[in-house]
Short mmCIF file of N, CA, C and O in Angstrom, two decimals:
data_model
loop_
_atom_site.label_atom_id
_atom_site.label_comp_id
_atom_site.label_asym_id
_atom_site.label_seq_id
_atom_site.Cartn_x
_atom_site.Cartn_y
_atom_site.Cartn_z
N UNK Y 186 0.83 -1.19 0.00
CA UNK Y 186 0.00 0.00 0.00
C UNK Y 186 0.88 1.26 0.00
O UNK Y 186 0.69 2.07 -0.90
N UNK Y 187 2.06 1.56 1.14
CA UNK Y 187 2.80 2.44 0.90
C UNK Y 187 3.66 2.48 -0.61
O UNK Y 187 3.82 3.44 -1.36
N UNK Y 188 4.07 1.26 -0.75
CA UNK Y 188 4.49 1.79 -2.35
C UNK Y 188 3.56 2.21 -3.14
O UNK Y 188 4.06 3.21 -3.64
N UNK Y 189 2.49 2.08 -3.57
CA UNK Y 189 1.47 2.21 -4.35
C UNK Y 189 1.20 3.83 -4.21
O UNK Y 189 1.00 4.59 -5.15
N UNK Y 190 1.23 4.12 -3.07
CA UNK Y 190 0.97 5.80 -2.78
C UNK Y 190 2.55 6.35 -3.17
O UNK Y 190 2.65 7.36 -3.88
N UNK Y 191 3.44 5.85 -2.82
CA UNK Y 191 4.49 7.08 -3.28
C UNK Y 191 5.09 6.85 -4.60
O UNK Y 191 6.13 7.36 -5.03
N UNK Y 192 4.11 5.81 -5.35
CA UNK Y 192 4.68 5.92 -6.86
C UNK Y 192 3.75 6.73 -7.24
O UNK Y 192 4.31 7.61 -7.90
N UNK Y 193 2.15 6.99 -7.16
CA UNK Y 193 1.53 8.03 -7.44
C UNK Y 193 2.11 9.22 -6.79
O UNK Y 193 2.27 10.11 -7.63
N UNK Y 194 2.44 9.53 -5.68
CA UNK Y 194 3.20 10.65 -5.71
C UNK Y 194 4.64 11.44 -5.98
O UNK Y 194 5.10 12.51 -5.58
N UNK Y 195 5.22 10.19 -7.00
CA UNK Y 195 6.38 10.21 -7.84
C UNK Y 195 5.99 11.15 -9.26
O UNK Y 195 6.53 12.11 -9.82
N UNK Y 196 4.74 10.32 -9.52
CA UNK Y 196 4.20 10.42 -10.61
C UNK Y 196 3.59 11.98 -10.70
O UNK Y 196 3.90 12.61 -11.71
N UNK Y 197 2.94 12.49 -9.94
CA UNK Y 197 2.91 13.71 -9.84
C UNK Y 197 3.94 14.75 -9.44
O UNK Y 197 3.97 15.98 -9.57
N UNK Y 198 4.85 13.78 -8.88
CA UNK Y 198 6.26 15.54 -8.70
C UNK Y 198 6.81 15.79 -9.89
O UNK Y 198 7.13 16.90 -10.32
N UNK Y 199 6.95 14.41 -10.60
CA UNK Y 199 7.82 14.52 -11.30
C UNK Y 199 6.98 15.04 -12.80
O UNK Y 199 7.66 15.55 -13.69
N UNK Y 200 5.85 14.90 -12.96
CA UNK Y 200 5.11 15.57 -13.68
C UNK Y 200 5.05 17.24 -13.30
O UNK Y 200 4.80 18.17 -14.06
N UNK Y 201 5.31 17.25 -12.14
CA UNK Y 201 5.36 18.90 -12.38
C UNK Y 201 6.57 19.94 -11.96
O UNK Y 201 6.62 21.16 -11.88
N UNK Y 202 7.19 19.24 -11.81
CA UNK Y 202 8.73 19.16 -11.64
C UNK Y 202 9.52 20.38 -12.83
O UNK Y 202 9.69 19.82 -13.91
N UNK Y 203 9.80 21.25 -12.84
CA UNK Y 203 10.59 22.14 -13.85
C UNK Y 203 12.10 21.23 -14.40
O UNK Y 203 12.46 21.18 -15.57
N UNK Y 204 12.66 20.71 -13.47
CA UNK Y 204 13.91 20.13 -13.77
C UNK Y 204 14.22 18.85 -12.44
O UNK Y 204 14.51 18.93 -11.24
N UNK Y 205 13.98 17.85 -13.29
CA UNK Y 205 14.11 16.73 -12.41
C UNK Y 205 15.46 16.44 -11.83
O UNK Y 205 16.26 16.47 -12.76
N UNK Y 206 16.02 16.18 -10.77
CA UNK Y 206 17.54 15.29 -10.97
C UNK Y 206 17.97 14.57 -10.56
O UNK Y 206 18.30 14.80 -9.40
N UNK Y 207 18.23 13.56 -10.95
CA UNK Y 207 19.09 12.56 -10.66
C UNK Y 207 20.43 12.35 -10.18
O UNK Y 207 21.30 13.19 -10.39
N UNK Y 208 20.73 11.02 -9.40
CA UNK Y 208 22.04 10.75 -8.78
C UNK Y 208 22.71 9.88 -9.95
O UNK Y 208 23.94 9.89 -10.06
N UNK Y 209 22.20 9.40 -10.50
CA UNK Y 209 23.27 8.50 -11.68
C UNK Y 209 22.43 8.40 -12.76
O UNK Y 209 21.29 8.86 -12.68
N UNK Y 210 22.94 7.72 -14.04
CA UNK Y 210 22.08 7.91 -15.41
C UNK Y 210 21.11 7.35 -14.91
O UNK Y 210 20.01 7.91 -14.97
N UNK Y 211 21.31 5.63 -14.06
CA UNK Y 211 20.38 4.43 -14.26
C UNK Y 211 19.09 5.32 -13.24
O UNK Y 211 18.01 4.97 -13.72
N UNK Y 212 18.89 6.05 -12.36
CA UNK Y 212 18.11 6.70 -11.53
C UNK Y 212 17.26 7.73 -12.95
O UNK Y 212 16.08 8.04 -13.10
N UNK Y 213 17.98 7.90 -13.46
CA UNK Y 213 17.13 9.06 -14.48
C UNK Y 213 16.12 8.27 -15.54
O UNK Y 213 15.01 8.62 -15.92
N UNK Y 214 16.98 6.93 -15.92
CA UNK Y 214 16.42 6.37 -16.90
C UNK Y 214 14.99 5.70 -16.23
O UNK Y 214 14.02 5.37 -16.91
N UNK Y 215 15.10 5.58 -14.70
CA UNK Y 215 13.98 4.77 -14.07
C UNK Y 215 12.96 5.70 -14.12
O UNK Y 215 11.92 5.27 -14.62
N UNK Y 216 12.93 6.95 -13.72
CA UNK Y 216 12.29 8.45 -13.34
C UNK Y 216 11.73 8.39 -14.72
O UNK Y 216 10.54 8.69 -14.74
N UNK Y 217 12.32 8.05 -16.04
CA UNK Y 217 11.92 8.89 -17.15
C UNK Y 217 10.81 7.78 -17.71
O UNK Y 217 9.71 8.10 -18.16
N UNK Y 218 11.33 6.39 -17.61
CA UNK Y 218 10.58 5.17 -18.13
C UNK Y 218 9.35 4.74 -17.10
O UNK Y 218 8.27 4.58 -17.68
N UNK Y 219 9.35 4.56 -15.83
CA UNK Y 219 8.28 4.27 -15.07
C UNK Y 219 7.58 5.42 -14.44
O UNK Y 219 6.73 5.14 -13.61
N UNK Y 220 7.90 7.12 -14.83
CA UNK Y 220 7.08 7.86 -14.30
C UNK Y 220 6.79 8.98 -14.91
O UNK Y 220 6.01 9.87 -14.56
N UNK Y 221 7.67 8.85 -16.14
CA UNK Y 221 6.83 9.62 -16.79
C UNK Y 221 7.98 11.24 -17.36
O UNK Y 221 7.77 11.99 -18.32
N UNK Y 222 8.96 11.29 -16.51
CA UNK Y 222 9.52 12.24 -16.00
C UNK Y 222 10.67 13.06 -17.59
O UNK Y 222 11.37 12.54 -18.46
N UNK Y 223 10.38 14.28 -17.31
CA UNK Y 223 11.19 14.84 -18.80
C UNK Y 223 12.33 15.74 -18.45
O UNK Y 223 12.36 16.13 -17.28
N UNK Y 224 13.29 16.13 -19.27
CA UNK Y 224 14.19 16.84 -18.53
C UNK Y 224 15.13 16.22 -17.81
O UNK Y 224 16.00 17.07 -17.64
N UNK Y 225 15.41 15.35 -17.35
CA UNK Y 225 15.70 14.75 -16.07
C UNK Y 225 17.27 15.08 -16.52
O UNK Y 225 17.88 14.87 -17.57
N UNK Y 226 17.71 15.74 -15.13
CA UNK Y 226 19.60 16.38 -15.30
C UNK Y 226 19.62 15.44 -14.42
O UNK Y 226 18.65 15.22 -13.69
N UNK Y 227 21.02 14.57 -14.39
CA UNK Y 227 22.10 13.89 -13.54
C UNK Y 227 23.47 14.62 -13.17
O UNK Y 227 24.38 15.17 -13.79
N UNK Y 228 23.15 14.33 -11.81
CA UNK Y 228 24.17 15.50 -11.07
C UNK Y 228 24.82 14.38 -10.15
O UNK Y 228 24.33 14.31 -9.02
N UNK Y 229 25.80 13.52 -10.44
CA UNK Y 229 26.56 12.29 -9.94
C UNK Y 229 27.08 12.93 -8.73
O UNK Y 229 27.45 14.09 -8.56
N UNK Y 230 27.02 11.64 -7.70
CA UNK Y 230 27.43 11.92 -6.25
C UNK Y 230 28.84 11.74 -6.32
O UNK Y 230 29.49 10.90 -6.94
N UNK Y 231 29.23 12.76 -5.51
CA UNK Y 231 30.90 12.77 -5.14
C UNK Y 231 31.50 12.36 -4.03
O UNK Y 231 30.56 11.77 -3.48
N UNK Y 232 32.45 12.26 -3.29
CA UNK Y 232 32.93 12.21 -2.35
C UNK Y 232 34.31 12.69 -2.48
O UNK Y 232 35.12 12.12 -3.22
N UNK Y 233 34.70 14.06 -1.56
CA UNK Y 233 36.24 14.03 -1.14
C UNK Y 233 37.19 13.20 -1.00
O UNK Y 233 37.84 13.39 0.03
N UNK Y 234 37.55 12.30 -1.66
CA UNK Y 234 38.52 11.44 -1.02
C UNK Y 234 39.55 11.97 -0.58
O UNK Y 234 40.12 11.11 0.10
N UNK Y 235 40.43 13.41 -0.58
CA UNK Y 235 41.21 13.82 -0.01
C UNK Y 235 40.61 14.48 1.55
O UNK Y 235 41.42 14.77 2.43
N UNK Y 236 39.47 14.61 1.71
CA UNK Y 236 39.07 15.24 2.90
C UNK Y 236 38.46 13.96 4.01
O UNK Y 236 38.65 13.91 5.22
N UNK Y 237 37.49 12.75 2.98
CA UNK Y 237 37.16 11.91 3.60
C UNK Y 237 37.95 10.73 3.46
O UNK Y 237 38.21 10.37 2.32
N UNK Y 238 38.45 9.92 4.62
CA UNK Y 238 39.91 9.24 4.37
C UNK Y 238 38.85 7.95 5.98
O UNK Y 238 38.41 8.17 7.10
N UNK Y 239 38.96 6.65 4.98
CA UNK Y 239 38.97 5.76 6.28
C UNK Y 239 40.08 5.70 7.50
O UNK Y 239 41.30 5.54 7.50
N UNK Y 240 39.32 5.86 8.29
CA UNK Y 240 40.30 5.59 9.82
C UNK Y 240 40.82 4.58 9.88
O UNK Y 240 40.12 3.57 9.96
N UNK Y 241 42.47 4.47 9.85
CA UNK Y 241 43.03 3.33 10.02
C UNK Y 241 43.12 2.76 11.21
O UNK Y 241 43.35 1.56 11.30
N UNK Y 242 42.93 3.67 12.50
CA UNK Y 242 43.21 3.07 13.84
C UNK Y 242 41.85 3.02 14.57
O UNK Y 242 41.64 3.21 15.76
N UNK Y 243 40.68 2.62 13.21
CA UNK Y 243 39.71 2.03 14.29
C UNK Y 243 39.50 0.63 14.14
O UNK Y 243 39.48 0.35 12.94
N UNK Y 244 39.32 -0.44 14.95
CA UNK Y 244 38.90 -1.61 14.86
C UNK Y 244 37.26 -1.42 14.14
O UNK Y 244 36.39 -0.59 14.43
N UNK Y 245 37.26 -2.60 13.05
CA UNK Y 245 35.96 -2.54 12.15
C UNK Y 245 35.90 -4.25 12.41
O UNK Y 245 36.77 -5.04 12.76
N UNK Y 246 34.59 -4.40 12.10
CA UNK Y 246 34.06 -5.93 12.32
C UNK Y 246 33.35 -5.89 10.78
O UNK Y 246 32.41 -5.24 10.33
N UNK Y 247 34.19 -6.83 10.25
CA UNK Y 247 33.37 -7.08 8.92
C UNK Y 247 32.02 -7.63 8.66
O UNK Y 247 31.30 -7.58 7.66
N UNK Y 248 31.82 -8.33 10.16
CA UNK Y 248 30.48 -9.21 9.53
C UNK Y 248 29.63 -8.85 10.74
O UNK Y 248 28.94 -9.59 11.44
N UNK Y 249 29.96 -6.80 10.88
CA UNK Y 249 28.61 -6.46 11.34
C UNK Y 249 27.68 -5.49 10.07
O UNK Y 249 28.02 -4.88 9.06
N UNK Y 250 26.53 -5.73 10.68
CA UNK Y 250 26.03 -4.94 9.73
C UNK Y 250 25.24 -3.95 10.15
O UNK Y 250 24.88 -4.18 11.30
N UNK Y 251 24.68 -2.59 9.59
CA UNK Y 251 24.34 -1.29 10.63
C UNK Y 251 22.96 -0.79 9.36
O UNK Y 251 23.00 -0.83 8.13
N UNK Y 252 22.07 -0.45 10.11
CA UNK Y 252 21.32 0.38 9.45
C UNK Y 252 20.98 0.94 9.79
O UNK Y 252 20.46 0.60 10.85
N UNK Y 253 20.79 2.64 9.35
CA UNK Y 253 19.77 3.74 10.39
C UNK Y 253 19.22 4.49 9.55
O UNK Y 253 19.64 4.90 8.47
N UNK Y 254 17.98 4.71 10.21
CA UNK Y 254 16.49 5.44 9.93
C UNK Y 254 15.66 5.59 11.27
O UNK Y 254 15.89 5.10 12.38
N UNK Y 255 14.53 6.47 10.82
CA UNK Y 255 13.74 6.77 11.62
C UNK Y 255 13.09 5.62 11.80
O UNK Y 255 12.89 4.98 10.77
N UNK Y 256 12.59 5.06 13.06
CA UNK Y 256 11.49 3.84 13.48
C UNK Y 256 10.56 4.18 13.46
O UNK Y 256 9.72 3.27 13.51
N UNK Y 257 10.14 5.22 13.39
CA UNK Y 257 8.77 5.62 13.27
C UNK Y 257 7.70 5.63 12.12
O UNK Y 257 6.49 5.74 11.98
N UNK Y 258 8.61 5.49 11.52
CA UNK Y 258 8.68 5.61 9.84
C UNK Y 258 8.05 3.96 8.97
O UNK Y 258 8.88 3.07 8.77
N UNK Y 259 6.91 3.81 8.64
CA UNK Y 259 6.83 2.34 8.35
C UNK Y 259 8.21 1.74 7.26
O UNK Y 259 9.04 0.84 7.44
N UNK Y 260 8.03 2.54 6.29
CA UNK Y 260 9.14 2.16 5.49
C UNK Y 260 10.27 2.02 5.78
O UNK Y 260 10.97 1.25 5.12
N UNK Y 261 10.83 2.79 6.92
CA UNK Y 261 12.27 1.61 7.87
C UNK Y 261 11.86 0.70 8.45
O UNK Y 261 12.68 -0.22 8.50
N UNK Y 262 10.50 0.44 9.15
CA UNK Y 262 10.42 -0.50 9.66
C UNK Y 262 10.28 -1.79 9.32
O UNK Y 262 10.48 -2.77 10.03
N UNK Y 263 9.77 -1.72 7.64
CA UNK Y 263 9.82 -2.70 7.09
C UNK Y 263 11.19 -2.97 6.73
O UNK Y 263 11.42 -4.17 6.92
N UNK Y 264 12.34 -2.25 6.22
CA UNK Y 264 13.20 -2.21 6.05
C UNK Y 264 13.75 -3.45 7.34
O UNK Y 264 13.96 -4.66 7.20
N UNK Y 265 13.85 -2.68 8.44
CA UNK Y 265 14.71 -3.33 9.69
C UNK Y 265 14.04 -5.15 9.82
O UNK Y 265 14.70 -6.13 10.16
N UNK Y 266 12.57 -5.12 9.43
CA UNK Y 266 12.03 -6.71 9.52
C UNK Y 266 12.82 -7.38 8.63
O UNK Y 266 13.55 -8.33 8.90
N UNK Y 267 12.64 -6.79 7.38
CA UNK Y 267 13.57 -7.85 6.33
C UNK Y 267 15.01 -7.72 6.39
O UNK Y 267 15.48 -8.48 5.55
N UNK Y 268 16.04 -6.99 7.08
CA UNK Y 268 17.01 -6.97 7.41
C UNK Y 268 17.03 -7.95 8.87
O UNK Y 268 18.23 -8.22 8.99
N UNK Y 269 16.37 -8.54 9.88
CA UNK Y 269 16.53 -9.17 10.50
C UNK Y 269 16.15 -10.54 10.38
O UNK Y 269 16.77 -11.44 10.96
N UNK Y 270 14.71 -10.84 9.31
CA UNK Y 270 14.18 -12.23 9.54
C UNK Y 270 14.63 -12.69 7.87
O UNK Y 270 14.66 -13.89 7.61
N UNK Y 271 14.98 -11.65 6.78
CA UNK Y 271 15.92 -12.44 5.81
C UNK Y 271 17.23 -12.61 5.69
O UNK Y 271 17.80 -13.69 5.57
N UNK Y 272 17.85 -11.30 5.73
CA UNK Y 272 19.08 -11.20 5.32
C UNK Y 272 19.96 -11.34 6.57
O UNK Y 272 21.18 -11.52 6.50
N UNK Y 273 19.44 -11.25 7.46
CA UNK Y 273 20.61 -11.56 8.55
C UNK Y 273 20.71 -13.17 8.76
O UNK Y 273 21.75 -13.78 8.99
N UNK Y 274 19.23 -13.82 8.60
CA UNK Y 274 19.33 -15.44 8.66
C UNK Y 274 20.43 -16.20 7.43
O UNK Y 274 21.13 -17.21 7.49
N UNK Y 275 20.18 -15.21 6.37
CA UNK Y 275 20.88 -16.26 5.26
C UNK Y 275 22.81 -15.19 5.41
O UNK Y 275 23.59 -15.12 4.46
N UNK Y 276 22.94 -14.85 6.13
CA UNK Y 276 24.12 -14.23 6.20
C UNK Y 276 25.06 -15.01 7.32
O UNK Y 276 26.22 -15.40 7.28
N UNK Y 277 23.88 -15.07 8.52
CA UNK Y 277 24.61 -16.13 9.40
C UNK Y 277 24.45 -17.60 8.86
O UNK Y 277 24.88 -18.57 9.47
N UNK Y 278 23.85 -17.66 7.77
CA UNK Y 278 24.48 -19.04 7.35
C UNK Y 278 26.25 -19.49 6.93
O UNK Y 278 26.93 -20.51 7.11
N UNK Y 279 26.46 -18.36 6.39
CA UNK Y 279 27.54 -18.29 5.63
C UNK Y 279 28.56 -17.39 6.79
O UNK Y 279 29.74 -17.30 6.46
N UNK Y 280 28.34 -17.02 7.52
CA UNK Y 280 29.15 -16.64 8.68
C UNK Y 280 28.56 -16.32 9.89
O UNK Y 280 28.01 -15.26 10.17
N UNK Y 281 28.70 -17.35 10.63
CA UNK Y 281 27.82 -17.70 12.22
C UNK Y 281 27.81 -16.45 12.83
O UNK Y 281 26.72 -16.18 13.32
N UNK Y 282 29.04 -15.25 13.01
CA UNK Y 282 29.19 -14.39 13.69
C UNK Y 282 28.63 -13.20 13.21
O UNK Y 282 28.82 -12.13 13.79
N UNK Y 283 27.95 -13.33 12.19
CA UNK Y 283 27.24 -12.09 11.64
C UNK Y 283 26.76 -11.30 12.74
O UNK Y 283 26.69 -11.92 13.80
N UNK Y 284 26.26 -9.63 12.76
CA UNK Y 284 25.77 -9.32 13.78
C UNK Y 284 25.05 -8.12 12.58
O UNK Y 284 25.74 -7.56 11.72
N UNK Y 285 23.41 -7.87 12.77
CA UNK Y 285 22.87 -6.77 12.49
C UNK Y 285 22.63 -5.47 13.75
O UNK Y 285 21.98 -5.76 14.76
N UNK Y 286 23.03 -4.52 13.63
CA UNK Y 286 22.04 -3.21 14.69
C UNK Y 286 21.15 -2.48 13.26
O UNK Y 286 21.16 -2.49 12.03
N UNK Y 287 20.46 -1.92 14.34
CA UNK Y 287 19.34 -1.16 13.53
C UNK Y 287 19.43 -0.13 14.62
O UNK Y 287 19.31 -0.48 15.79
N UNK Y 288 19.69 1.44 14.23
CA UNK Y 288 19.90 2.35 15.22
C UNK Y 288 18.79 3.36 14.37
O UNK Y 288 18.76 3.53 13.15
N UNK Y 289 17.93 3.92 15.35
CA UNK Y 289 16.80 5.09 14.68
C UNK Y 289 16.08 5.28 16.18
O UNK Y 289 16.20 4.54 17.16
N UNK Y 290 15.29 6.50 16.05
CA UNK Y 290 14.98 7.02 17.20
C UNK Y 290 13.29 6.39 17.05
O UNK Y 290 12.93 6.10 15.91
N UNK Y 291 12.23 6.19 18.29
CA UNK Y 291 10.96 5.72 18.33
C UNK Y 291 10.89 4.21 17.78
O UNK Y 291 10.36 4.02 16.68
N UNK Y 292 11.22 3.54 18.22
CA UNK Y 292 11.01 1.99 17.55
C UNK Y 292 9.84 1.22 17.88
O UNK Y 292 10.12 0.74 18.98
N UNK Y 293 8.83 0.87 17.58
CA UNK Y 293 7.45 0.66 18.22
C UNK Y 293 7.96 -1.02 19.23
O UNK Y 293 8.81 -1.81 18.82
N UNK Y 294 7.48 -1.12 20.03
CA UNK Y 294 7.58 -2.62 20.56
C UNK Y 294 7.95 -3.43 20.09
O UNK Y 294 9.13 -3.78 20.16
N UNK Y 295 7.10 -3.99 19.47
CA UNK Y 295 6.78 -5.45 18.23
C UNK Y 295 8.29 -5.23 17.77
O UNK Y 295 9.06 -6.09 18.20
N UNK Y 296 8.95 -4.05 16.82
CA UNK Y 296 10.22 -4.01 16.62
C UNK Y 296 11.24 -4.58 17.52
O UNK Y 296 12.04 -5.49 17.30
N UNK Y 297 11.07 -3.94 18.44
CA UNK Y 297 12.23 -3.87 19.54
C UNK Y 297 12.50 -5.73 19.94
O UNK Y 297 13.55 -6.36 19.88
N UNK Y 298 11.01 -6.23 20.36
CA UNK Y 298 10.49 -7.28 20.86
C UNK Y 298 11.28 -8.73 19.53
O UNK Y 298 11.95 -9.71 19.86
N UNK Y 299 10.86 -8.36 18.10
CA UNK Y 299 11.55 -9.12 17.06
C UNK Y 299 13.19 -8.83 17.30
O UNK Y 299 13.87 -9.85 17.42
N UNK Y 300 13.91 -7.54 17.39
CA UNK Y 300 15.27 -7.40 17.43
C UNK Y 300 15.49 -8.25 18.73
O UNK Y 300 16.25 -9.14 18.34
N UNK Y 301 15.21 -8.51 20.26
CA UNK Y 301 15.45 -9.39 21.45
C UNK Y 301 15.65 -10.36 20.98
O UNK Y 301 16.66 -10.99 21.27
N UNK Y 302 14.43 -10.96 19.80
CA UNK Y 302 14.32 -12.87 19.78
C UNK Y 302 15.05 -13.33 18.77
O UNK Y 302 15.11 -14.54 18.54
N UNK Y 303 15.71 -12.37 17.99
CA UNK Y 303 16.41 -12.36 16.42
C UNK Y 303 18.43 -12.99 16.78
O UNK Y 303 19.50 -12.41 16.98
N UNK Y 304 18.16 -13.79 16.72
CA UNK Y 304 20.12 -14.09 16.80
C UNK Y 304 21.14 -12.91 16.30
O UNK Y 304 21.47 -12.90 15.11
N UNK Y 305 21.32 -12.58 16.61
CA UNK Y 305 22.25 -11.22 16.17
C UNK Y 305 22.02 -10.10 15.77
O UNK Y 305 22.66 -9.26 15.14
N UNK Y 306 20.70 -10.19 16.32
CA UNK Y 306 19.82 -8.77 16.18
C UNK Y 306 20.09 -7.76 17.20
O UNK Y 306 19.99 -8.19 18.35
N UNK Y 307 20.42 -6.44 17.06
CA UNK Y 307 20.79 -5.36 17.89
C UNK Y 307 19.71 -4.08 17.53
O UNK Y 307 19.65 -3.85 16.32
N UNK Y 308 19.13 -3.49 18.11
CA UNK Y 308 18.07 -2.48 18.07
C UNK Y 308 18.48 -1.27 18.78
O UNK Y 308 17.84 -1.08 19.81
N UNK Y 309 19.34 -0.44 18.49
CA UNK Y 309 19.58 0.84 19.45
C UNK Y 309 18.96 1.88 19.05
O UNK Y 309 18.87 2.10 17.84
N UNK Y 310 18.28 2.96 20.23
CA UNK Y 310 17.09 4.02 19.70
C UNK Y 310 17.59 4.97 20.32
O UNK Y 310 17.08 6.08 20.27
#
């Protein structure tokens, strides 16, 4: 149901939209073919690599995994379900020590309650 509403309201921004834009071609070509969208400028994401530089002297755990959004929000919350009852199950197949968190502020119960019973499920709010 939520997708269904924010592709109709895709469908109307981008219908009235003066100048659409995009993060990469393949984002423009989706905008232009499933919604309709004209104009569409691509303005590719950058990053400093001279300003932004990985920290060498922090300890990193490869086989954690992190996601954050608002909990309040259904569309993270669906997000955080299928990040705990798919992809974290078929991840600790292939490496027992996997660990997911899900960090976002307001997490309703039922969330919190699935992150407790979830094997390597972490829920911080």
């Amino acid at each position: 149901q939520q997708l269904r509403k924010f592709e109709r309201f895709e469908r109307w921004a981008y219908s009235h939209a003066a100048a659409p834009i995009a993060v990469s071609r393949e984002d423009a070509d989706l905008m232009r073919t499933e919604f309709g969208a004209g104009g569409v400028h691509v303005v590719d994401n950058g990053v400093d690599v001279d300003f932004f530089r990985p920290q060498r002297d922090v300890d990193r755990d490869p086989a954690r995994m992190l996601f954050m959004g608002s909990l309040d929000w259904r569309p993270n919350q669906d997000a955080a379900v299928q990040l705990f009852t798919q992809v974290l199950p078929e991840v600790r197949a292939r490496e027992p020590h996997a660990t997911a968190v899900v960090v976002g502020r307001r997490p309703p119960e039922w969330l919190r309650e699935l992150a407790a019973n979830t094997p390597g499920a972490e829920l911080c709010a």
